[in-house]
Amino acid sequence: MTTLITNIKELLQVRENSTLKVAGAEMAVLPTIKNAFLLLEDDLIADFGEMKNLSKIKADKVIDATGKIILPSWCDSHTHIVYAGNREQEFVDRINGMTYEEIANRGGGILNSAKKLNETSEKEIYNQSKVRLEEVMRLGTGAVEIKSGYGLTVEGELKILRVIQQLAQNYPITIKATFLGAHAFPSAFKDNKRGYLDCIINEMLPEIAQNKLADFIDVFCETGYFSVENTEEIMQAGIRFGLKPKIHVNQFNSIGGIQAGVKYNALSVDHLEIMKPEDIEVLKNTETMPVALPSCSYFLSIPYTPAREMITAGLPIALATDYNPGSTPSGNMNFVVATACIKMKMTPEEAINAATLNGAYAMGISKSHGSITKGKKANLIITKKISSYYQLPYAFGSNLIESVILNGQIYQ
Ligand code: NIG
Ligand code: FE
């Protein structure tokens, strides 16, 4: 099946397949073709170029994109979409003055979500999660990483990872799974942290690896959660089972998590709201992608990742949503891109690079996703008629997406 899209006002993020990420000053460059065509063959991008170079092609389907912009789908490299219920009461408690930390300390937060998840059937968790997945697909996300981490028991963690696997089988979006058993110490192990670390390493990990339920291993490295030492031990164990680390670090405190991530060649280090100069320094010339989550900063009113300092230091940045019930109940990558521009002072070009190609890199899929490149997945956003791509962050509250294409086909 071939689809030819003609008269595209501007085709964004056009790359050679050798470019797997962009860093530093390169992030300001977004290669585009004006008045373009794009040819899809089955689920892949087959060809593209200027309209004037379009030779006579007989396609099964032709879409006229006059006045519209096309870009690769968003690549959301950090989410916790599979959860049960919500935490709207904690949201109101925070409005009334409690902090995220105080709520967690009274048994709320991650432990609240873990309680709900363990009380909910696998089928019901699937049904709740698929609504969120369908929503983000309509919002232009074409590849997404989903973490476990709200089970905190062997059965609970496996349940989440099986739901992720089912979603990946049933939906035309690319999904990568991350095991985040080390999200919080469950109440049952409050006074026996060693016991929970052993449970993760000796019970959860072997089962997950044997059933091929995860691609990556994650740890919430933070004061009051998992120490740098714990984080290193879990990353080591994950690596032994073939899972590359992608870790939560520097959300509230800078305690050496980035250094640990770099030491174990983490694919990404995520959050980075609190950055010391040495945290930026250690990321230079590494393969580790720094990931910023601006809608988490927005929702919790915590600092934003210092993108300008990091880009000036030559680092790459990826942008992701962190969609979860506690710190970011939103999976809207359009809002993330706008917030990165408005609050982190990233330019539209930098933000689009961060939310497409660099996001794909942070999931280990930038050879097949994240840019308009021959042979890459035909996962695309077609905008409404807009004046320029600046509209995407500028009109931050509007839905400018007319349709999305996943695996070469219009989704809904
Ligand atoms: O990435 N920081 C750790 N984990 C999630 C939030 C967890 C929660 O509050 O449920 C995050 O922000
Ligand atoms: Fe997270």
CSV table of C-alpha atoms and ligand atoms in Angstrom, one decimal:
chain,number,residue,atom,x,y,z
A,1,MET,CA,0.0,0.0,0.0
A,2,THR,CA,1.5,3.4,-1.0
A,3,THR,CA,0.3,6.8,0.1
A,4,LEU,CA,1.5,10.0,-1.5
A,5,ILE,CA,1.2,13.2,0.4
A,6,THR,CA,1.4,16.3,-1.8
A,7,ASN,CA,1.7,20.1,-1.5
A,8,ILE,CA,3.0,19.9,2.0
A,9,LYS,CA,3.6,23.5,3.1
A,10,GLU,CA,6.7,22.5,5.1
A,11,LEU,CA,8.1,19.0,5.9
A,12,LEU,CA,10.0,19.2,9.2
A,13,GLN,CA,12.9,17.2,10.6
A,14,VAL,CA,14.3,15.9,7.3
A,15,ARG,CA,17.5,13.9,8.1
A,16,GLU,CA,20.0,11.4,6.8
A,17,ASN,CA,19.8,8.1,8.7
A,18,SER,CA,23.3,8.5,10.1
A,19,THR,CA,22.1,11.3,12.5
A,20,LEU,CA,20.9,9.5,15.7
A,21,LYS,CA,20.8,12.6,18.0
A,22,VAL,CA,21.6,16.3,18.0
A,23,ALA,CA,23.5,18.1,20.7
A,24,GLY,CA,24.5,21.6,21.7
A,25,ALA,CA,24.4,24.2,18.9
A,26,GLU,CA,23.1,21.5,16.4
A,27,MET,CA,19.9,21.5,18.3
A,28,ALA,CA,19.0,25.0,16.9
A,29,VAL,CA,18.9,23.6,13.4
A,30,LEU,CA,15.7,21.9,12.2
A,31,PRO,CA,16.2,20.8,8.5
A,32,THR,CA,13.0,21.3,6.5
A,33,ILE,CA,11.7,21.2,2.9
A,34,LYS,CA,9.1,23.7,1.8
A,35,ASN,CA,6.4,22.8,-0.7
A,36,ALA,CA,7.2,19.1,-0.4
A,37,PHE,CA,5.9,15.7,-1.1
A,38,LEU,CA,6.2,12.5,1.0
A,39,LEU,CA,5.7,8.9,-0.2
A,40,LEU,CA,4.9,6.1,2.2
A,41,GLU,CA,5.1,2.5,1.4
A,42,ASP,CA,3.3,0.2,3.8
A,43,ASP,CA,4.6,1.3,7.3
A,44,LEU,CA,7.7,3.1,6.1
A,45,ILE,CA,8.8,6.4,4.6
A,46,ALA,CA,9.8,5.6,1.0
A,47,ASP,CA,10.7,9.0,-0.5
A,48,PHE,CA,10.3,12.7,-0.1
A,49,GLY,CA,11.5,15.9,-1.7
A,50,GLU,CA,10.4,19.2,-3.3
A,51,MET,CA,7.1,19.1,-5.2
A,52,LYS,CA,9.0,20.3,-8.3
A,53,ASN,CA,11.0,17.1,-8.3
A,54,LEU,CA,8.0,14.8,-7.9
A,55,SER,CA,7.9,12.4,-10.8
A,56,LYS,CA,4.7,10.7,-11.9
A,57,ILE,CA,3.9,8.1,-9.3
A,58,LYS,CA,0.8,5.9,-9.1
A,59,ALA,CA,-0.1,5.7,-5.4
A,60,ASP,CA,-2.9,3.8,-3.8
A,61,LYS,CA,-3.9,6.9,-1.9
A,62,VAL,CA,-3.2,10.6,-2.3
A,63,ILE,CA,-3.5,13.2,0.4
A,64,ASP,CA,-3.4,16.8,-0.4
A,65,ALA,CA,-1.6,18.7,2.4
A,66,THR,CA,-1.9,22.3,1.1
A,67,GLY,CA,-1.3,24.8,3.9
A,68,LYS,CA,-0.4,22.0,6.3
A,69,ILE,CA,2.9,21.1,8.0
A,70,ILE,CA,4.1,17.5,8.5
A,71,LEU,CA,6.5,16.4,11.1
A,72,PRO,CA,7.6,13.0,12.6
A,73,SER,CA,5.4,11.9,15.5
A,74,TRP,CA,6.4,12.9,19.0
A,75,CYS,CA,8.7,10.3,20.7
A,76,ASP,CA,7.8,10.3,24.4
A,77,SER,CA,10.7,8.5,26.1
A,78,HIS,CA,9.4,8.7,29.7
A,79,THR,CA,5.9,7.8,30.9
A,80,HIS,CA,4.2,5.8,33.6
A,81,ILE,CA,0.9,5.4,31.7
A,82,VAL,CA,-0.1,2.1,33.2
A,83,TYR,CA,-1.6,2.8,36.6
A,84,ALA,CA,-4.9,2.4,38.5
A,85,GLY,CA,-7.3,5.2,39.6
A,86,ASN,CA,-5.9,8.7,40.1
A,87,ARG,CA,-4.5,11.0,42.8
A,88,GLU,CA,-6.8,14.0,42.5
A,89,GLN,CA,-7.2,14.3,46.3
A,90,GLU,CA,-3.5,14.7,46.7
A,91,PHE,CA,-3.6,17.4,44.0
A,92,VAL,CA,-6.2,19.3,46.0
A,93,ASP,CA,-4.1,18.7,49.2
A,94,ARG,CA,-1.1,20.3,47.5
A,95,ILE,CA,-3.3,23.3,46.5
A,96,ASN,CA,-4.2,23.6,50.2
A,97,GLY,CA,-0.5,23.8,51.2
A,98,MET,CA,0.9,20.3,51.6
A,99,THR,CA,4.1,19.4,49.7
A,100,TYR,CA,4.7,16.4,47.5
A,101,GLU,CA,7.2,15.2,50.1
A,102,GLU,CA,4.7,15.6,53.0
A,103,ILE,CA,2.1,13.7,51.1
A,104,ALA,CA,4.6,10.8,50.3
A,105,ASN,CA,5.7,10.7,53.9
A,106,ARG,CA,2.1,10.1,55.2
A,107,GLY,CA,1.8,7.0,52.9
A,108,GLY,CA,0.4,8.9,49.9
A,109,GLY,CA,2.2,9.4,46.6
A,110,ILE,CA,3.7,6.4,44.9
A,111,LEU,CA,2.6,4.0,47.7
A,112,ASN,CA,-1.0,5.3,47.3
A,113,SER,CA,-0.9,4.4,43.6
A,114,ALA,CA,0.7,1.0,44.4
A,115,LYS,CA,-2.1,0.2,46.8
A,116,LYS,CA,-4.7,1.0,44.2
A,117,LEU,CA,-2.9,-1.0,41.5
A,118,ASN,CA,-2.6,-4.1,43.6
A,119,GLU,CA,-6.3,-4.0,44.4
A,120,THR,CA,-7.2,-3.7,40.7
A,121,SER,CA,-7.6,-6.5,38.2
A,122,GLU,CA,-5.2,-6.8,35.3
A,123,LYS,CA,-8.1,-6.4,32.9
A,124,GLU,CA,-9.3,-3.2,34.6
A,125,ILE,CA,-5.8,-1.8,34.6
A,126,TYR,CA,-5.6,-2.5,30.8
A,127,ASN,CA,-8.9,-0.8,30.2
A,128,GLN,CA,-7.9,2.3,32.2
A,129,SER,CA,-4.5,2.5,30.6
A,130,LYS,CA,-5.7,2.0,27.0
A,131,VAL,CA,-7.8,5.2,27.3
A,132,ARG,CA,-4.6,7.1,28.2
A,133,LEU,CA,-2.7,5.5,25.4
A,134,GLU,CA,-5.4,6.3,22.8
A,135,GLU,CA,-5.4,9.9,24.0
A,136,VAL,CA,-1.7,10.4,23.5
A,137,MET,CA,-1.8,8.8,20.1
A,138,ARG,CA,-4.4,11.3,19.0
A,139,LEU,CA,-2.2,14.0,20.5
A,140,GLY,CA,0.6,13.0,18.0
A,141,THR,CA,2.7,10.6,20.0
A,142,GLY,CA,4.0,7.8,17.7
A,143,ALA,CA,6.5,6.1,20.1
A,144,VAL,CA,6.3,5.8,23.8
A,145,GLU,CA,8.2,4.3,26.7
A,146,ILE,CA,6.1,3.0,29.6
A,147,LYS,CA,7.4,2.1,33.0
A,148,SER,CA,6.2,-0.2,35.7
A,149,GLY,CA,6.8,1.0,39.3
A,150,TYR,CA,3.3,1.1,40.8
A,151,GLY,CA,3.2,-2.6,41.7
A,152,LEU,CA,6.2,-2.8,44.1
A,153,THR,CA,5.3,-6.5,44.6
A,154,VAL,CA,6.4,-9.3,42.3
A,155,GLU,CA,2.9,-9.9,41.1
A,156,GLY,CA,2.1,-6.2,40.8
A,157,GLU,CA,5.2,-5.3,38.8
A,158,LEU,CA,4.6,-8.3,36.4
A,159,LYS,CA,1.0,-7.3,36.1
A,160,ILE,CA,2.0,-3.8,34.8
A,161,LEU,CA,4.6,-5.2,32.4
A,162,ARG,CA,2.1,-7.7,31.0
A,163,VAL,CA,-0.4,-4.8,30.4
A,164,ILE,CA,2.4,-2.9,28.6
A,165,GLN,CA,3.1,-5.9,26.5
A,166,GLN,CA,-0.6,-6.3,25.6
A,167,LEU,CA,-0.9,-2.6,24.7
A,168,ALA,CA,2.1,-3.0,22.4
A,169,GLN,CA,0.5,-6.0,20.7
A,170,ASN,CA,-2.9,-4.3,20.2
A,171,TYR,CA,-2.0,-0.7,19.2
A,172,PRO,CA,-0.1,0.6,16.1
A,173,ILE,CA,2.2,2.8,18.3
A,174,THR,CA,5.8,1.7,19.1
A,175,ILE,CA,6.1,0.9,22.8
A,176,LYS,CA,9.2,0.3,24.9
A,177,ALA,CA,8.9,-1.2,28.4
A,178,THR,CA,10.9,-0.2,31.4
A,179,PHE,CA,11.1,-2.1,34.7
A,180,LEU,CA,10.9,0.4,37.6
A,181,GLY,CA,10.5,-1.9,40.6
A,182,ALA,CA,12.9,0.5,42.4
A,183,HIS,CA,10.3,3.4,42.4
A,184,ALA,CA,9.8,3.4,46.2
A,185,PHE,CA,10.3,1.1,49.1
A,186,PRO,CA,6.9,-0.5,49.8
A,187,SER,CA,5.4,-0.3,53.3
A,188,ALA,CA,5.9,-4.0,53.9
A,189,PHE,CA,9.7,-3.4,53.6
A,190,LYS,CA,9.8,-0.1,55.4
A,191,ASP,CA,12.3,-1.5,58.0
A,192,ASN,CA,13.9,-4.0,55.7
A,193,LYS,CA,15.2,-2.1,52.7
A,194,ARG,CA,17.8,-4.8,52.0
A,195,GLY,CA,14.9,-7.3,51.7
A,196,TYR,CA,13.2,-5.2,49.0
A,197,LEU,CA,16.5,-4.7,47.0
A,198,ASP,CA,16.9,-8.5,47.1
A,199,CYS,CA,13.3,-9.0,46.0
A,200,ILE,CA,13.9,-6.8,43.0
A,201,ILE,CA,17.2,-8.4,42.1
A,202,ASN,CA,16.5,-12.1,42.9
A,203,GLU,CA,12.8,-12.4,42.3
A,204,MET,CA,11.4,-9.7,40.0
A,205,LEU,CA,14.3,-9.3,37.5
A,206,PRO,CA,14.8,-13.0,36.6
A,207,GLU,CA,11.1,-13.5,36.0
A,208,ILE,CA,10.9,-10.3,33.9
A,209,ALA,CA,14.0,-11.1,31.9
A,210,GLN,CA,12.8,-14.7,31.3
A,211,ASN,CA,9.5,-13.5,29.9
A,212,LYS,CA,11.1,-10.7,28.0
A,213,LEU,CA,8.8,-8.1,29.6
A,214,ALA,CA,11.2,-5.2,29.7
A,215,ASP,CA,13.8,-3.4,27.5
A,216,PHE,CA,15.2,-1.1,30.2
A,217,ILE,CA,15.8,-0.9,34.0
A,218,ASP,CA,15.0,2.3,36.0
A,219,VAL,CA,15.6,3.5,39.5
A,220,PHE,CA,14.2,6.5,41.4
A,221,CYS,CA,17.5,7.8,42.7
A,222,GLU,CA,16.5,10.4,45.3
A,223,THR,CA,16.8,11.3,49.0
A,224,GLY,CA,14.2,9.2,50.8
A,225,TYR,CA,13.9,6.7,47.9
A,226,PHE,CA,16.9,4.8,46.5
A,227,SER,CA,20.5,5.9,47.3
A,228,VAL,CA,23.3,6.2,44.8
A,229,GLU,CA,24.6,2.9,46.2
A,230,ASN,CA,21.2,1.2,45.8
A,231,THR,CA,20.9,2.7,42.3
A,232,GLU,CA,24.3,1.3,41.2
A,233,GLU,CA,23.4,-2.2,42.6
A,234,ILE,CA,20.1,-2.3,40.7
A,235,MET,CA,21.6,-1.0,37.5
A,236,GLN,CA,24.3,-3.6,37.7
A,237,ALA,CA,21.7,-6.3,38.2
A,238,GLY,CA,19.6,-5.0,35.3
A,239,ILE,CA,22.6,-5.0,33.0
A,240,ARG,CA,23.3,-8.6,34.0
A,241,PHE,CA,19.8,-9.4,32.7
A,242,GLY,CA,20.3,-7.5,29.5
A,243,LEU,CA,18.4,-4.3,30.5
A,244,LYS,CA,20.0,-1.0,29.8
A,245,PRO,CA,19.6,1.7,32.5
A,246,LYS,CA,17.3,4.8,32.1
A,247,ILE,CA,17.1,6.4,35.5
A,248,HIS,CA,15.2,9.1,37.5
A,249,VAL,CA,17.8,11.5,38.9
A,250,ASN,CA,18.1,15.0,40.3
A,251,GLN,CA,14.3,15.7,40.6
A,252,PHE,CA,14.6,17.2,44.1
A,253,ASN,CA,18.3,16.8,45.1
A,254,SER,CA,21.6,16.4,43.3
A,255,ILE,CA,23.1,13.4,45.1
A,256,GLY,CA,25.4,11.8,42.5
A,257,GLY,CA,22.8,9.9,40.5
A,258,ILE,CA,23.9,11.4,37.1
A,259,GLN,CA,27.5,10.3,37.8
A,260,ALA,CA,26.2,6.8,38.6
A,261,GLY,CA,24.1,6.7,35.4
A,262,VAL,CA,27.1,7.8,33.3
A,263,LYS,CA,29.3,5.2,35.0
A,264,TYR,CA,26.9,2.5,33.9
A,265,ASN,CA,26.4,4.0,30.4
A,266,ALA,CA,22.7,4.7,31.0
A,267,LEU,CA,20.8,5.4,27.8
A,268,SER,CA,19.2,8.4,29.6
A,269,VAL,CA,19.1,10.3,32.8
A,270,ASP,CA,15.7,11.9,33.4
A,271,HIS,CA,14.2,14.8,35.4
A,272,LEU,CA,17.3,17.0,36.0
A,273,GLU,CA,15.4,19.8,37.7
A,274,ILE,CA,18.3,20.4,40.2
A,275,MET,CA,21.6,20.6,38.4
A,276,LYS,CA,25.0,21.4,39.8
A,277,PRO,CA,27.9,22.4,37.5
A,278,GLU,CA,29.5,19.0,38.0
A,279,ASP,CA,26.3,17.3,36.9
A,280,ILE,CA,26.5,19.1,33.6
A,281,GLU,CA,30.2,18.5,33.3
A,282,VAL,CA,30.0,14.7,33.7
A,283,LEU,CA,27.4,14.4,30.9
A,284,LYS,CA,29.8,15.9,28.3
A,285,ASN,CA,31.0,13.5,25.6
A,286,THR,CA,28.9,10.6,26.9
A,287,GLU,CA,26.3,8.4,25.2
A,288,THR,CA,23.8,9.3,27.9
A,289,MET,CA,20.8,11.4,26.8
A,290,PRO,CA,19.6,14.1,29.4
A,291,VAL,CA,15.8,14.1,29.4
A,292,ALA,CA,13.7,17.0,30.7
A,293,LEU,CA,10.1,16.7,31.9
A,294,PRO,CA,8.7,20.3,31.9
A,295,SER,CA,5.1,19.3,32.5
A,296,CYS,CA,6.2,17.7,35.8
A,297,SER,CA,7.9,21.0,36.8
A,298,TYR,CA,4.7,22.8,35.8
A,299,PHE,CA,2.4,20.6,37.7
A,300,LEU,CA,4.5,20.4,40.9
A,301,SER,CA,5.8,24.0,40.7
A,302,ILE,CA,9.4,22.8,41.0
A,303,PRO,CA,12.3,24.3,39.0
A,304,TYR,CA,12.6,23.6,35.2
A,305,THR,CA,15.6,21.7,33.9
A,306,PRO,CA,18.3,24.4,33.0
A,307,ALA,CA,18.1,23.7,29.3
A,308,ARG,CA,20.0,26.8,28.1
A,309,GLU,CA,23.0,26.0,30.4
A,310,MET,CA,23.1,22.4,29.2
A,311,ILE,CA,22.8,23.2,25.5
A,312,THR,CA,25.5,25.9,25.8
A,313,ALA,CA,27.7,23.2,27.4
A,314,GLY,CA,27.2,21.2,24.2
A,315,LEU,CA,24.8,18.6,25.7
A,316,PRO,CA,21.8,17.1,23.9
A,317,ILE,CA,18.3,17.3,25.5
A,318,ALA,CA,15.3,15.2,25.0
A,319,LEU,CA,11.8,16.2,26.1
A,320,ALA,CA,9.2,13.8,27.5
A,321,THR,CA,5.9,14.0,29.4
A,322,ASP,CA,6.4,11.8,32.5
A,323,TYR,CA,2.7,11.0,32.3
A,324,ASN,CA,1.8,9.6,35.7
A,325,PRO,CA,-0.9,10.0,38.4
A,326,GLY,CA,1.2,11.9,40.9
A,327,SER,CA,3.5,14.4,39.4
A,328,THR,CA,2.2,14.8,35.8
A,329,PRO,CA,-1.3,13.6,35.0
A,330,SER,CA,-0.9,14.6,31.3
A,331,GLY,CA,0.6,12.9,28.3
A,332,ASN,CA,0.4,15.9,26.0
A,333,MET,CA,3.7,16.3,24.1
A,334,ASN,CA,2.4,19.4,22.4
A,335,PHE,CA,2.1,21.1,25.8
A,336,VAL,CA,5.6,19.8,26.7
A,337,VAL,CA,7.1,21.4,23.6
A,338,ALA,CA,5.3,24.6,24.3
A,339,THR,CA,6.3,24.7,27.9
A,340,ALA,CA,10.0,23.9,27.0
A,341,CYS,CA,9.9,27.0,24.8
A,342,ILE,CA,8.0,29.3,27.2
A,343,LYS,CA,9.6,28.3,30.5
A,344,MET,CA,13.0,26.7,29.6
A,345,LYS,CA,13.7,29.2,26.7
A,346,MET,CA,14.3,26.5,24.2
A,347,THR,CA,13.7,27.7,20.6
A,348,PRO,CA,11.0,25.9,18.6
A,349,GLU,CA,13.7,24.2,16.6
A,350,GLU,CA,15.4,22.9,19.7
A,351,ALA,CA,12.2,21.8,21.3
A,352,ILE,CA,11.1,19.9,18.2
A,353,ASN,CA,14.5,18.2,17.9
A,354,ALA,CA,14.3,17.3,21.6
A,355,ALA,CA,10.7,15.8,21.3
A,356,THR,CA,11.4,13.8,18.1
A,357,LEU,CA,14.9,12.6,17.2
A,358,ASN,CA,16.4,12.9,20.7
A,359,GLY,CA,13.3,11.4,22.3
A,360,ALA,CA,13.8,8.4,19.9
A,361,TYR,CA,17.4,8.2,20.9
A,362,ALA,CA,16.4,8.1,24.6
A,363,MET,CA,14.3,4.9,23.8
A,364,GLY,CA,17.1,3.4,21.7
A,365,ILE,CA,15.0,3.7,18.5
A,366,SER,CA,16.5,6.6,16.6
A,367,LYS,CA,17.6,4.3,13.8
A,368,SER,CA,13.9,3.8,13.0
A,369,HIS,CA,12.0,6.7,14.5
A,370,GLY,CA,12.2,10.5,15.2
A,371,SER,CA,12.9,12.0,11.8
A,372,ILE,CA,11.7,12.1,8.2
A,373,THR,CA,14.2,9.7,6.7
A,374,LYS,CA,13.9,7.1,4.0
A,375,GLY,CA,13.3,3.7,5.6
A,376,LYS,CA,12.1,5.0,9.0
A,377,LYS,CA,8.7,4.3,10.3
A,378,ALA,CA,5.9,6.3,8.7
A,379,ASN,CA,4.7,7.8,12.0
A,380,LEU,CA,3.7,11.4,11.3
A,381,ILE,CA,1.7,14.4,12.5
A,382,ILE,CA,-0.2,16.4,9.9
A,383,THR,CA,-1.2,19.8,11.2
A,384,LYS,CA,-4.2,21.9,10.5
A,385,LYS,CA,-3.5,24.8,8.1
A,386,ILE,CA,-1.1,27.0,10.1
A,387,SER,CA,1.1,30.0,9.3
A,388,SER,CA,4.4,28.3,10.4
A,389,TYR,CA,5.7,25.7,12.8
A,390,TYR,CA,6.2,28.5,15.4
A,391,GLN,CA,2.5,28.1,16.0
A,392,LEU,CA,3.1,24.7,17.7
A,393,PRO,CA,4.6,26.2,20.9
A,394,TYR,CA,3.0,29.7,20.4
A,395,ALA,CA,-0.6,28.6,20.4
A,396,PHE,CA,0.1,26.5,23.5
A,397,GLY,CA,-3.5,25.7,24.3
A,398,SER,CA,-4.8,24.9,20.9
A,399,ASN,CA,-4.9,21.5,19.2
A,400,LEU,CA,-3.2,22.1,15.9
A,401,ILE,CA,-3.1,18.5,14.8
A,402,GLU,CA,-5.5,17.6,12.0
A,403,SER,CA,-4.5,13.9,11.8
A,404,VAL,CA,-1.9,11.4,12.8
A,405,ILE,CA,-0.4,8.6,10.7
A,406,LEU,CA,0.9,5.5,12.5
A,407,ASN,CA,2.6,2.7,10.6
A,408,GLY,CA,1.7,4.4,7.3
A,409,GLN,CA,-2.1,4.6,8.1
A,410,ILE,CA,-4.3,7.4,9.4
A,411,TYR,CA,-5.2,6.7,13.0
A,412,GLN,CA,-8.9,7.5,13.6
B,1,NIG,O1,8.8,10.7,37.5
B,1,NIG,N1,9.7,10.8,40.6
B,1,NIG,C1,9.4,9.6,40.5
B,1,NIG,N2,8.3,9.1,39.9
B,1,NIG,C2,7.3,9.8,39.1
B,1,NIG,C3,6.2,10.3,40.0
B,1,NIG,C4,5.7,9.3,40.9
B,1,NIG,C5,4.4,9.6,41.5
B,1,NIG,O2,4.2,10.7,42.2
B,1,NIG,O3,3.5,8.8,41.3
B,1,NIG,C6,8.0,11.0,38.4
B,1,NIG,O4,7.7,12.1,38.6
B,2,FE,FE,8.9,9.5,36.0
